[in-house]
mmCIF file of C-alpha atoms in Angstrom:
data_model
loop_
_atom_site.group_PDB
_atom_site.id
_atom_site.type_symbol
_atom_site.label_atom_id
_atom_site.label_comp_id
_atom_site.label_asym_id
_atom_site.label_seq_id
_atom_site.Cartn_x
_atom_site.Cartn_y
_atom_site.Cartn_z
ATOM 1 C CA MET X 1 182.389 84.073 112.103
ATOM 2 C CA ILE X 2 182.377 85.936 115.442
ATOM 3 C CA SER X 3 183.718 89.073 113.771
ATOM 4 C CA TYR X 4 180.954 88.822 111.154
ATOM 5 C CA LEU X 5 178.302 88.576 113.873
ATOM 6 C CA LEU X 6 179.774 91.505 115.791
ATOM 7 C CA ALA X 7 179.906 93.596 112.627
ATOM 8 C CA THR X 8 176.293 92.706 111.916
ATOM 9 C CA LEU X 9 175.286 93.728 115.409
ATOM 10 C CA LEU X 10 177.037 97.059 115.026
ATOM 11 C CA TYR X 11 175.162 97.528 111.740
ATOM 12 C CA ILE X 12 171.814 96.775 113.355
ATOM 13 C CA ASN X 13 172.615 98.862 116.417
ATOM 14 C CA ASN X 14 173.452 101.871 114.269
ATOM 15 C CA ILE X 15 170.233 101.811 112.249
ATOM 16 C CA ASP X 16 168.622 104.237 114.643
ATOM 17 C CA ASN X 17 170.291 104.700 118.006
ATOM 18 C CA SER X 18 167.665 107.220 119.030
ATOM 19 C CA GLN X 19 164.967 104.552 118.882
ATOM 20 C CA GLU X 20 166.955 101.957 120.864
ATOM 21 C CA ILE X 21 166.365 99.180 118.365
ATOM 22 C CA LEU X 22 168.724 96.977 120.395
ATOM 23 C CA ARG X 23 168.729 97.105 124.168
ATOM 24 C CA GLN X 24 172.076 98.414 125.315
ATOM 25 C CA ASP X 25 172.337 96.134 128.373
ATOM 26 C CA PHE X 26 172.380 92.912 126.341
ATOM 27 C CA THR X 27 175.432 90.688 126.337
ATOM 28 C CA VAL X 28 176.928 89.923 122.926
ATOM 29 C CA GLN X 29 175.359 86.463 122.968
ATOM 30 C CA ASP X 30 171.967 87.923 123.843
ATOM 31 C CA ARG X 31 172.260 90.405 120.994
ATOM 32 C CA ILE X 32 173.072 87.617 118.560
ATOM 33 C CA SER X 33 170.088 85.535 119.618
ATOM 34 C CA THR X 34 167.441 88.218 120.117
ATOM 35 C CA ALA X 35 166.711 91.817 119.173
ATOM 36 C CA LEU X 36 163.988 93.984 120.634
ATOM 37 C CA ILE X 37 162.156 97.023 119.358
ATOM 38 C CA SER X 38 160.273 99.294 121.754
ATOM 39 C CA SER X 39 156.926 100.414 120.382
ATOM 40 C CA PRO X 40 155.574 103.915 121.075
ATOM 41 C CA TYR X 41 153.519 102.383 123.890
ATOM 42 C CA LYS X 42 156.691 100.926 125.455
ATOM 43 C CA SER X 43 155.582 97.371 124.730
ATOM 44 C CA VAL X 44 158.239 95.060 123.327
ATOM 45 C CA TYR X 45 158.132 93.840 119.751
ATOM 46 C CA LYS X 46 160.239 90.704 119.388
ATOM 47 C CA ILE X 47 162.294 90.158 116.272
ATOM 48 C CA SER X 48 162.892 86.550 115.304
ATOM 49 C CA HIS X 49 165.820 87.120 112.920
ATOM 50 C CA PRO X 50 168.223 89.853 114.074
ATOM 51 C CA LEU X 51 170.877 88.959 111.493
ATOM 52 C CA PRO X 52 170.482 90.251 107.922
ATOM 53 C CA PRO X 53 169.640 87.723 105.199
ATOM 54 C CA LEU X 54 172.289 86.419 102.817
ATOM 55 C CA LYS X 55 172.013 86.526 99.037
ATOM 56 C CA LYS X 56 171.817 83.103 97.406
ATOM 57 C CA SER X 57 173.199 84.081 94.003
ATOM 58 C CA ASP X 58 174.338 86.977 91.829
ATOM 59 C CA LEU X 59 170.970 87.215 90.088
ATOM 60 C CA VAL X 60 169.669 90.782 89.924
ATOM 61 C CA PHE X 61 166.031 91.750 89.541
ATOM 62 C CA PRO X 62 165.727 93.481 86.140
ATOM 63 C CA ALA X 63 165.051 97.146 86.825
ATOM 64 C CA GLN X 64 163.699 97.613 83.301
ATOM 65 C CA GLN X 65 160.621 95.624 84.345
ATOM 66 C CA VAL X 66 159.695 98.321 86.875
ATOM 67 C CA THR X 67 157.832 101.449 85.789
ATOM 68 C CA ALA X 68 158.150 103.009 89.241
ATOM 69 C CA ARG X 69 160.565 105.913 89.116
ATOM 70 C CA SER X 70 162.033 104.812 92.446
ATOM 71 C CA ALA X 71 161.748 101.468 94.238
ATOM 72 C CA ILE X 72 163.339 99.511 97.063
ATOM 73 C CA ALA X 73 163.012 96.189 98.868
ATOM 74 C CA ILE X 74 164.456 95.813 102.369
ATOM 75 C CA ASP X 75 164.587 93.200 105.103
ATOM 76 C CA ASN X 76 162.223 94.547 107.738
ATOM 77 C CA MET X 77 164.311 93.426 110.711
ATOM 78 C CA SER X 78 167.855 94.418 109.794
ATOM 79 C CA GLY X 79 166.994 97.133 107.279
ATOM 80 C CA LEU X 80 169.317 95.496 104.735
ATOM 81 C CA THR X 81 168.589 96.586 101.168
ATOM 82 C CA LEU X 82 167.641 93.526 99.121
ATOM 83 C CA TRP X 83 167.076 95.378 95.849
ATOM 84 C CA GLU X 84 166.890 99.015 94.823
ATOM 85 C CA ASN X 85 166.558 101.275 91.832
ATOM 86 C CA ASN X 86 167.041 105.056 91.889
ATOM 87 C CA THR X 87 166.283 105.131 95.611
ATOM 88 C CA ASP X 88 167.756 108.551 96.432
ATOM 89 C CA GLU X 89 165.576 110.664 94.142
ATOM 90 C CA VAL X 90 163.293 112.959 96.131
ATOM 91 C CA LEU X 91 159.682 112.476 95.023
ATOM 92 C CA PRO X 92 156.148 113.256 96.237
ATOM 93 C CA ILE X 93 154.767 110.435 98.382
ATOM 94 C CA ALA X 94 151.019 111.217 98.349
ATOM 95 C CA SER X 95 149.021 109.194 100.906
ATOM 96 C CA LEU X 96 152.043 107.248 102.099
ATOM 97 C CA THR X 97 152.271 110.357 104.294
ATOM 98 C CA LYS X 98 149.633 108.779 106.528
ATOM 99 C CA LEU X 99 152.145 106.291 107.957
ATOM 100 C CA MET X 100 154.059 109.164 109.538
ATOM 101 C CA THR X 101 150.789 110.785 110.609
ATOM 102 C CA ALA X 102 149.885 107.537 112.369
ATOM 103 C CA LEU X 103 153.283 107.321 114.078
ATOM 104 C CA VAL X 104 152.976 110.847 115.487
ATOM 105 C CA PHE X 105 149.391 110.157 116.561
ATOM 106 C CA ILE X 106 150.557 107.003 118.387
ATOM 107 C CA ASP X 107 153.155 109.068 120.256
ATOM 108 C CA HIS X 108 150.336 111.008 121.928
ATOM 109 C CA LYS X 109 148.585 107.892 123.289
ATOM 110 C CA VAL X 110 145.069 109.132 122.576
ATOM 111 C CA GLU X 111 142.446 106.618 123.708
ATOM 112 C CA PHE X 112 140.622 104.929 120.833
ATOM 113 C CA ALA X 113 137.324 105.270 122.738
ATOM 114 C CA GLN X 114 137.606 109.079 122.882
ATOM 115 C CA GLU X 115 134.862 110.899 120.965
ATOM 116 C CA ILE X 116 135.686 113.490 118.314
ATOM 117 C CA THR X 117 133.207 115.825 116.628
ATOM 118 C CA ILE X 118 133.728 116.405 112.906
ATOM 119 C CA GLU X 119 134.414 120.097 112.302
ATOM 120 C CA GLU X 120 134.156 122.282 109.223
ATOM 121 C CA ALA X 121 137.957 122.400 108.937
ATOM 122 C CA ASP X 122 138.052 118.602 108.625
ATOM 123 C CA ASN X 123 135.758 118.586 105.597
ATOM 124 C CA SER X 124 136.754 121.825 103.871
ATOM 125 C CA ASN X 125 138.982 121.701 100.799
ATOM 126 C CA VAL X 126 139.360 117.934 101.142
ATOM 127 C CA GLN X 127 139.922 116.170 97.843
ATOM 128 C CA GLY X 128 140.414 112.504 97.037
ATOM 129 C CA SER X 129 139.317 109.822 99.484
ATOM 130 C CA ARG X 130 137.050 110.989 102.281
ATOM 131 C CA LEU X 131 134.386 109.849 104.719
ATOM 132 C CA TYR X 132 130.920 111.107 103.906
ATOM 133 C CA VAL X 133 130.144 112.417 107.371
ATOM 134 C CA GLN X 134 128.483 115.710 108.207
ATOM 135 C CA ILE X 135 129.883 118.516 110.318
ATOM 136 C CA GLY X 136 128.801 117.897 113.907
ATOM 137 C CA GLU X 137 128.818 114.097 113.581
ATOM 138 C CA LYS X 138 130.655 112.285 116.371
ATOM 139 C CA MET X 139 133.079 109.412 115.873
ATOM 140 C CA THR X 140 135.523 107.532 118.057
ATOM 141 C CA VAL X 141 139.233 108.106 117.618
ATOM 142 C CA GLY X 142 139.584 104.411 116.797
ATOM 143 C CA ASP X 143 137.173 104.761 113.884
ATOM 144 C CA LEU X 144 139.068 107.817 112.612
ATOM 145 C CA PHE X 145 142.348 105.895 112.867
ATOM 146 C CA HIS X 146 141.028 102.997 110.787
ATOM 147 C CA ALA X 147 139.289 105.283 108.300
ATOM 148 C CA SER X 148 142.627 107.015 107.744
ATOM 149 C CA LEU X 149 144.728 103.886 107.245
ATOM 150 C CA VAL X 150 142.228 101.454 105.695
ATOM 151 C CA GLY X 151 140.315 103.868 103.473
ATOM 152 C CA SER X 152 142.826 106.737 103.294
ATOM 153 C CA ALA X 153 140.024 109.150 104.238
ATOM 154 C CA ASN X 154 141.562 112.604 104.268
ATOM 155 C CA ASN X 155 138.953 114.294 106.477
ATOM 156 C CA ALA X 156 139.299 111.459 109.005
ATOM 157 C CA THR X 157 143.073 111.945 108.966
ATOM 158 C CA LYS X 158 142.722 115.643 109.730
ATOM 159 C CA ALA X 159 140.341 114.903 112.601
ATOM 160 C CA LEU X 160 142.697 112.191 113.867
ATOM 161 C CA ALA X 161 145.581 114.660 114.033
ATOM 162 C CA ARG X 162 143.327 117.143 115.834
ATOM 163 C CA SER X 163 142.434 114.494 118.446
ATOM 164 C CA THR X 164 145.960 114.852 119.869
ATOM 165 C CA GLY X 165 145.192 118.391 121.016
ATOM 166 C CA LEU X 166 147.708 119.858 118.577
ATOM 167 C CA SER X 167 146.966 122.350 115.847
ATOM 168 C CA GLU X 168 147.600 121.063 112.336
ATOM 169 C CA GLU X 169 150.743 123.202 112.150
ATOM 170 C CA GLU X 170 152.027 121.780 115.443
ATOM 171 C CA PHE X 171 151.266 118.243 114.316
ATOM 172 C CA ILE X 172 153.125 118.731 111.018
ATOM 173 C CA SER X 173 156.074 120.131 112.962
ATOM 174 C CA GLU X 174 156.172 116.924 115.009
ATOM 175 C CA MET X 175 156.101 114.862 111.805
ATOM 176 C CA ASN X 176 159.171 116.715 110.561
ATOM 177 C CA LYS X 177 160.907 116.419 113.932
ATOM 178 C CA LYS X 178 160.342 112.658 113.892
ATOM 179 C CA ALA X 179 161.837 112.491 110.395
ATOM 180 C CA GLU X 180 164.914 114.269 111.793
ATOM 181 C CA ILE X 181 165.080 111.841 114.725
ATOM 182 C CA PHE X 182 165.009 108.966 112.245
ATOM 183 C CA GLY X 183 167.994 110.569 110.508
ATOM 184 C CA LEU X 184 166.098 111.393 107.323
ATOM 185 C CA VAL X 185 167.531 114.326 105.377
ATOM 186 C CA SER X 186 165.338 114.311 102.258
ATOM 187 C CA THR X 187 161.925 113.781 103.864
ATOM 188 C CA VAL X 188 159.615 116.729 104.534
ATOM 189 C CA PHE X 189 155.926 117.124 105.353
ATOM 190 C CA TYR X 190 153.607 120.066 104.685
ATOM 191 C CA ASP X 191 150.282 118.454 105.544
ATOM 192 C CA VAL X 192 148.966 115.406 107.416
ATOM 193 C CA THR X 193 147.091 113.750 104.547
ATOM 194 C CA GLY X 194 149.511 113.654 101.623
ATOM 195 C CA LEU X 195 147.365 115.909 99.439
ATOM 196 C CA ASP X 196 150.181 118.463 99.334
ATOM 197 C CA PRO X 197 152.666 117.410 96.622
ATOM 198 C CA LYS X 198 155.415 119.089 98.648
ATOM 199 C CA ASN X 199 155.260 116.111 101.023
ATOM 200 C CA GLN X 200 158.355 114.378 99.713
ATOM 201 C CA SER X 201 160.796 111.614 100.514
ATOM 202 C CA THR X 202 162.964 109.003 98.846
ATOM 203 C CA ALA X 203 162.189 105.310 98.551
ATOM 204 C CA LYS X 204 165.206 104.565 100.739
ATOM 205 C CA GLU X 205 164.206 106.977 103.501
ATOM 206 C CA TYR X 206 160.558 106.026 103.416
ATOM 207 C CA SER X 207 161.432 102.366 103.854
ATOM 208 C CA LEU X 208 162.728 103.314 107.321
ATOM 209 C CA ILE X 209 159.450 105.052 108.152
ATOM 210 C CA ALA X 210 157.678 101.897 106.971
ATOM 211 C CA ARG X 211 159.826 99.753 109.294
ATOM 212 C CA HIS X 212 158.698 101.822 112.257
ATOM 213 C CA ALA X 213 155.065 101.835 111.117
ATOM 214 C CA PHE X 214 154.847 98.085 110.496
ATOM 215 C CA GLY X 215 156.625 97.543 113.807
ATOM 216 C CA ASN X 216 153.688 99.084 115.662
ATOM 217 C CA THR X 217 150.865 96.649 116.403
ATOM 218 C CA LEU X 218 148.019 99.155 116.016
ATOM 219 C CA ILE X 219 149.260 100.535 112.706
ATOM 220 C CA ARG X 220 150.112 97.096 111.345
ATOM 221 C CA GLU X 221 146.657 95.757 112.231
ATOM 222 C CA ALA X 222 144.907 98.639 110.466
ATOM 223 C CA LEU X 223 147.089 98.405 107.355
ATOM 224 C CA GLY X 224 146.295 94.692 107.111
ATOM 225 C CA ARG X 225 142.502 95.102 106.992
ATOM 226 C CA GLY X 226 140.626 94.591 103.746
ATOM 227 C CA GLU X 227 137.695 96.605 105.062
ATOM 228 C CA TYR X 228 136.464 98.342 108.188
ATOM 229 C CA SER X 229 132.906 99.000 109.372
ATOM 230 C CA PHE X 230 131.636 101.400 112.016
ATOM 231 C CA ALA X 231 128.675 103.621 112.906
ATOM 232 C CA THR X 232 128.716 107.279 113.903
ATOM 233 C CA LEU X 233 127.853 107.814 117.551
ATOM 234 C CA GLU X 234 124.720 109.974 117.575
ATOM 235 C CA LYS X 235 122.952 109.399 114.266
ATOM 236 C CA GLU X 236 124.304 105.831 114.092
ATOM 237 C CA ILE X 237 124.953 106.059 110.368
ATOM 238 C CA HIS X 238 126.787 102.929 109.268
ATOM 239 C CA HIS X 239 129.872 103.077 107.055
ATOM 240 C CA THR X 240 131.984 100.355 105.463
ATOM 241 C CA ILE X 241 135.419 101.352 104.181
ATOM 242 C CA GLN X 242 137.168 99.278 101.534
ATOM 243 C CA ASN X 243 140.946 98.976 101.212
ATOM 244 C CA THR X 244 142.157 99.681 97.663
ATOM 245 C CA ASN X 245 145.121 97.312 97.990
ATOM 246 C CA MET X 246 144.653 94.480 95.494
ATOM 247 C CA LEU X 247 147.440 92.329 96.981
ATOM 248 C CA LEU X 248 146.150 91.917 100.538
ATOM 249 C CA THR X 249 144.346 88.684 99.687
ATOM 250 C CA ASP X 250 147.085 87.237 97.457
ATOM 251 C CA PRO X 251 148.116 83.946 99.134
ATOM 252 C CA GLU X 252 151.543 84.019 97.473
ATOM 253 C CA LEU X 253 152.546 87.195 99.267
ATOM 254 C CA ASN X 254 151.023 86.978 102.749
ATOM 255 C CA LEU X 255 150.952 90.741 103.192
ATOM 256 C CA ILE X 256 150.631 91.879 106.791
ATOM 257 C CA GLY X 257 149.834 95.410 105.684
ATOM 258 C CA ALA X 258 150.006 97.926 102.860
ATOM 259 C CA LYS X 259 149.212 101.536 101.941
ATOM 260 C CA THR X 260 148.480 103.033 98.549
ATOM 261 C CA GLY X 261 148.700 106.629 97.390
ATOM 262 C CA TYR X 262 148.034 108.760 94.336
ATOM 263 C CA LEU X 263 148.432 112.347 93.200
ATOM 264 C CA ASN X 264 148.899 113.723 89.711
ATOM 265 C CA GLU X 265 152.320 114.962 90.810
ATOM 266 C CA ALA X 266 153.238 111.726 92.624
ATOM 267 C CA GLY X 267 151.876 109.083 90.303
ATOM 268 C CA PHE X 268 150.895 105.827 91.995
ATOM 269 C CA THR X 269 152.745 105.105 95.236
ATOM 270 C CA TYR X 270 152.800 101.957 97.341
ATOM 271 C CA VAL X 271 154.293 100.505 100.504
ATOM 272 C CA CYS X 272 153.743 97.008 101.874
ATOM 273 C CA GLN X 273 155.270 94.298 104.021
ATOM 274 C CA SER X 274 155.218 90.632 103.055
ATOM 275 C CA GLU X 275 156.094 87.756 105.376
ATOM 276 C CA LYS X 276 157.183 84.257 104.396
ATOM 277 C CA ASN X 277 158.274 81.755 107.040
ATOM 278 C CA GLY X 278 158.520 84.645 109.470
ATOM 279 C CA ASN X 279 160.813 86.654 107.189
ATOM 280 C CA GLY X 280 159.598 90.143 106.337
ATOM 281 C CA VAL X 281 160.240 92.142 103.169
ATOM 282 C CA ILE X 282 159.182 95.791 102.895
ATOM 283 C CA ILE X 283 158.589 97.292 99.445
ATOM 284 C CA VAL X 284 158.348 100.998 98.612
ATOM 285 C CA LEU X 285 157.378 102.126 95.106
ATOM 286 C CA LEU X 286 157.211 105.808 94.148
ATOM 287 C CA ASN X 287 155.692 107.165 90.943
ATOM 288 C CA SER X 288 154.513 103.964 89.266
ATOM 289 C CA ALA X 289 152.943 104.441 85.844
ATOM 290 C CA THR X 290 149.535 102.956 86.695
ATOM 291 C CA SER X 291 147.681 101.561 89.675
ATOM 292 C CA GLU X 292 147.958 98.048 88.259
ATOM 293 C CA ASN X 293 151.696 98.482 87.643
ATOM 294 C CA ARG X 294 152.429 99.219 91.296
ATOM 295 C CA PHE X 295 150.728 95.986 92.353
ATOM 296 C CA THR X 296 152.253 93.717 89.714
ATOM 297 C CA GLU X 297 155.710 95.230 90.225
ATOM 298 C CA ALA X 298 155.514 94.958 94.012
ATOM 299 C CA LYS X 299 154.460 91.324 93.696
ATOM 300 C CA GLU X 300 157.370 90.420 91.424
ATOM 301 C CA ILE X 301 159.922 92.217 93.622
ATOM 302 C CA ILE X 302 158.558 90.481 96.729
ATOM 303 C CA LYS X 303 158.730 87.046 95.093
ATOM 304 C CA TRP X 304 162.253 87.727 93.809
ATOM 305 C CA SER X 305 163.408 88.885 97.255
ATOM 306 C CA HIS X 306 162.107 85.815 99.069
ATOM 307 C CA ASN X 307 163.518 83.495 96.397
ATOM 308 C CA ASN X 308 166.984 85.050 96.218
ATOM 309 C CA TYR X 309 167.799 85.557 99.893
ATOM 310 C CA ILE X 310 168.169 83.163 102.779
ATOM 311 C CA TRP X 311 167.382 84.160 106.374
ATOM 312 C CA ILE X 312 169.513 82.590 109.104
#
């Protein structure tokens, strides 16, 4: 039993040494009982179950029921793969990109109360979801952050990246550097919004990005909102942003957060984290056939994962 626990600890400790998922000064007993993750703001995020879950039976979720070209379910605390299908294929990720954008933004510790003026570059050539705000309008960084993650507003995302003081090219470079730090070899970013189909990853690699994103309190809170309301600062024009995630209010799943995405080249993409009795399951779906498919498939994989694993 002790050897199993030590092996498990080595597994957890090696997930991402660069991020210090386990404190190195812990005794073995401390490591068995508690694991700590440091957030980008150096606060401590406590994990209640450092050991990976155990499978109850040999039942396998039928992959033929999933239209997503690539899909994975992982335990959010240990990173253990609970179920997977074609998880190493490199595919466009669409607006799932915004999780990495948020992580890089968090690194720069920009105050949410800071004011940002919408510029022409934020609104130009922006397709898909967007905030209907005029050039010259002023917003807080906090409102841009929520508009990006709750409503997937692409112009808000560009302004959010600009709030760090970096050029868009510099910001994208930091996104790619963070992917390298995470040990990701198939993940690459060409823009901050996900509108560029060359933004690509695998379901397996993106599940690690999701672990970091859901592990951050600010990102997790935004991804868990069904809607967000705010007013611009000078003209005081009120906006209410709706989340397109149909599963957020499903009582069976208890989602703490989710992000959708779509491009013609990417199909329908989805990432979410469900919690049951304190046990978290992260789902990543890439290239689902329809918007409805990604939700129904994610729900079934979540239910199967919670029913077929036991957390100790």
